[in-house]
mmCIF file of C-alpha atoms in Angstrom:
data_model
loop_
_atom_site.group_PDB
_atom_site.id
_atom_site.type_symbol
_atom_site.label_atom_id
_atom_site.label_comp_id
_atom_site.label_asym_id
_atom_site.label_seq_id
_atom_site.Cartn_x
_atom_site.Cartn_y
_atom_site.Cartn_z
ATOM 1 C CA MET A 12 16.501 64.686 41.819
ATOM 2 C CA SER A 13 16.418 64.341 45.611
ATOM 3 C CA LEU A 14 15.335 66.987 48.069
ATOM 4 C CA THR A 15 17.047 67.434 51.415
ATOM 5 C CA THR A 16 15.722 69.558 54.221
ATOM 6 C CA ALA A 17 18.437 71.269 56.206
ATOM 7 C CA LEU A 18 17.818 72.483 59.724
ATOM 8 C CA PRO A 19 19.182 75.874 60.762
ATOM 9 C CA VAL A 20 22.414 75.651 62.744
ATOM 10 C CA GLN A 21 20.830 77.044 65.929
ATOM 11 C CA ASP A 22 18.374 74.082 66.023
ATOM 12 C CA LYS A 23 21.187 71.530 65.918
ATOM 13 C CA VAL A 24 22.075 69.923 69.253
ATOM 14 C CA ILE A 25 25.756 69.109 69.518
ATOM 15 C CA ARG A 26 26.700 66.599 72.199
ATOM 16 C CA HIS A 27 30.195 66.293 73.567
ATOM 17 C CA MET A 28 32.381 63.844 75.474
ATOM 18 C CA LYS A 29 35.028 64.662 78.070
ATOM 19 C CA THR A 30 37.290 62.830 80.523
ATOM 20 C CA LEU A 31 37.642 64.468 83.937
ATOM 21 C CA TYR A 32 40.036 63.823 86.807
ATOM 22 C CA CYS A 33 37.907 62.504 89.688
ATOM 23 C CA THR A 34 38.816 62.184 93.373
ATOM 24 C CA THR A 35 35.296 62.494 94.830
ATOM 25 C CA ILE A 36 31.820 62.369 93.309
ATOM 26 C CA THR A 37 28.332 62.687 94.766
ATOM 27 C CA ALA A 38 25.802 59.893 94.225
ATOM 28 C CA ASN A 39 23.505 62.144 92.162
ATOM 29 C CA ALA A 40 26.368 63.282 89.919
ATOM 30 C CA LEU A 41 27.336 59.648 89.309
ATOM 31 C CA ARG A 42 23.695 58.784 88.525
ATOM 32 C CA LEU A 43 23.471 61.633 86.008
ATOM 33 C CA ILE A 44 26.763 60.747 84.302
ATOM 34 C CA ARG A 45 25.754 57.066 84.019
ATOM 35 C CA SER A 46 22.309 57.970 82.658
ATOM 36 C CA TYR A 47 24.093 59.458 79.624
ATOM 37 C CA GLU A 48 26.402 56.467 78.934
ATOM 38 C CA GLY A 49 29.310 57.757 81.026
ATOM 39 C CA ASP A 50 31.058 56.166 84.000
ATOM 40 C CA VAL A 51 33.678 56.725 86.684
ATOM 41 C CA LYS A 52 36.624 54.335 87.021
ATOM 42 C CA ASN A 53 40.203 54.515 88.236
ATOM 43 C CA GLY A 54 40.099 58.215 89.086
ATOM 44 C CA GLU A 55 38.569 59.285 85.761
ATOM 45 C CA ALA A 56 35.027 60.347 84.961
ATOM 46 C CA ILE A 57 34.028 59.814 81.343
ATOM 47 C CA VAL A 58 31.204 62.254 80.651
ATOM 48 C CA CYS A 59 29.180 61.700 77.470
ATOM 49 C CA HIS A 60 26.433 63.632 75.702
ATOM 50 C CA TYR A 61 26.694 66.905 77.603
ATOM 51 C CA VAL A 62 25.455 69.841 75.558
ATOM 52 C CA HIS A 63 26.997 72.925 77.156
ATOM 53 C CA GLU A 64 29.892 73.879 79.424
ATOM 54 C CA GLU A 65 30.383 77.132 81.297
ATOM 55 C CA PRO A 66 32.394 78.503 84.230
ATOM 56 C CA SER A 67 30.810 77.895 87.625
ATOM 57 C CA ARG A 68 29.600 80.969 89.516
ATOM 58 C CA ASP A 69 29.022 81.660 93.200
ATOM 59 C CA LYS A 70 25.725 82.958 94.624
ATOM 60 C CA HIS A 71 26.814 86.532 93.815
ATOM 61 C CA GLY A 72 27.426 85.712 90.142
ATOM 62 C CA ARG A 73 31.228 85.785 90.324
ATOM 63 C CA VAL A 74 33.182 83.166 88.384
ATOM 64 C CA VAL A 75 34.667 80.477 90.639
ATOM 65 C CA GLU A 76 38.280 79.807 89.665
ATOM 66 C CA ASN A 77 38.984 76.281 88.330
ATOM 67 C CA ALA A 78 35.321 75.162 88.565
ATOM 68 C CA PHE A 79 32.977 74.445 85.660
ATOM 69 C CA LYS A 80 29.423 73.258 84.961
ATOM 70 C CA LEU A 81 28.415 70.696 82.343
ATOM 71 C CA TYR A 82 24.750 70.691 81.264
ATOM 72 C CA PHE A 83 22.962 67.621 79.911
ATOM 73 C CA PRO A 84 19.996 67.358 77.496
ATOM 74 C CA ASN A 85 17.527 67.063 80.407
ATOM 75 C CA SER A 86 18.761 70.468 81.733
ATOM 76 C CA GLU A 87 20.432 68.880 84.775
ATOM 77 C CA ALA A 88 24.078 69.731 85.389
ATOM 78 C CA ILE A 89 27.191 68.665 87.224
ATOM 79 C CA CYS A 90 29.870 70.930 88.607
ATOM 80 C CA TYR A 91 33.495 69.830 88.511
ATOM 81 C CA SER A 92 36.723 71.311 89.764
ATOM 82 C CA LEU A 93 40.210 70.840 88.391
ATOM 83 C CA THR A 94 41.140 69.257 91.741
ATOM 84 C CA GLY A 95 38.772 66.348 91.044
ATOM 85 C CA GLU A 96 35.544 67.083 92.926
ATOM 86 C CA ILE A 97 32.355 66.384 90.956
ATOM 87 C CA SER A 98 28.868 67.167 92.248
ATOM 88 C CA HIS A 99 25.296 67.394 90.994
ATOM 89 C CA VAL A 100 23.973 70.946 90.581
ATOM 90 C CA ILE A 101 20.726 71.611 92.426
ATOM 91 C CA GLN A 102 18.474 73.643 90.149
ATOM 92 C CA LYS A 103 16.715 76.630 91.704
ATOM 93 C CA SER A 104 12.934 76.364 91.573
ATOM 94 C CA ALA A 105 11.121 79.204 89.844
#
């Protein structure tokens, strides 16, 4: 008889992969994408191991149309738009 320990679902980290259209990218966004086995070539950004995606919001908390944030395991994020701009998200200090 073997025993298996199962972790609760909320403790499980699910990592995703996505291909994005890319016309411009900041150096820090490219660094972050490459640090998680992704790359940018021929107008496509291959983003690996991101853990969460959400709509991007402006400084007033309103959803920005056609813009999204992808968060990585180190809590850094990139913002991308459907028109191909990708940038690194500057985290607010506490």
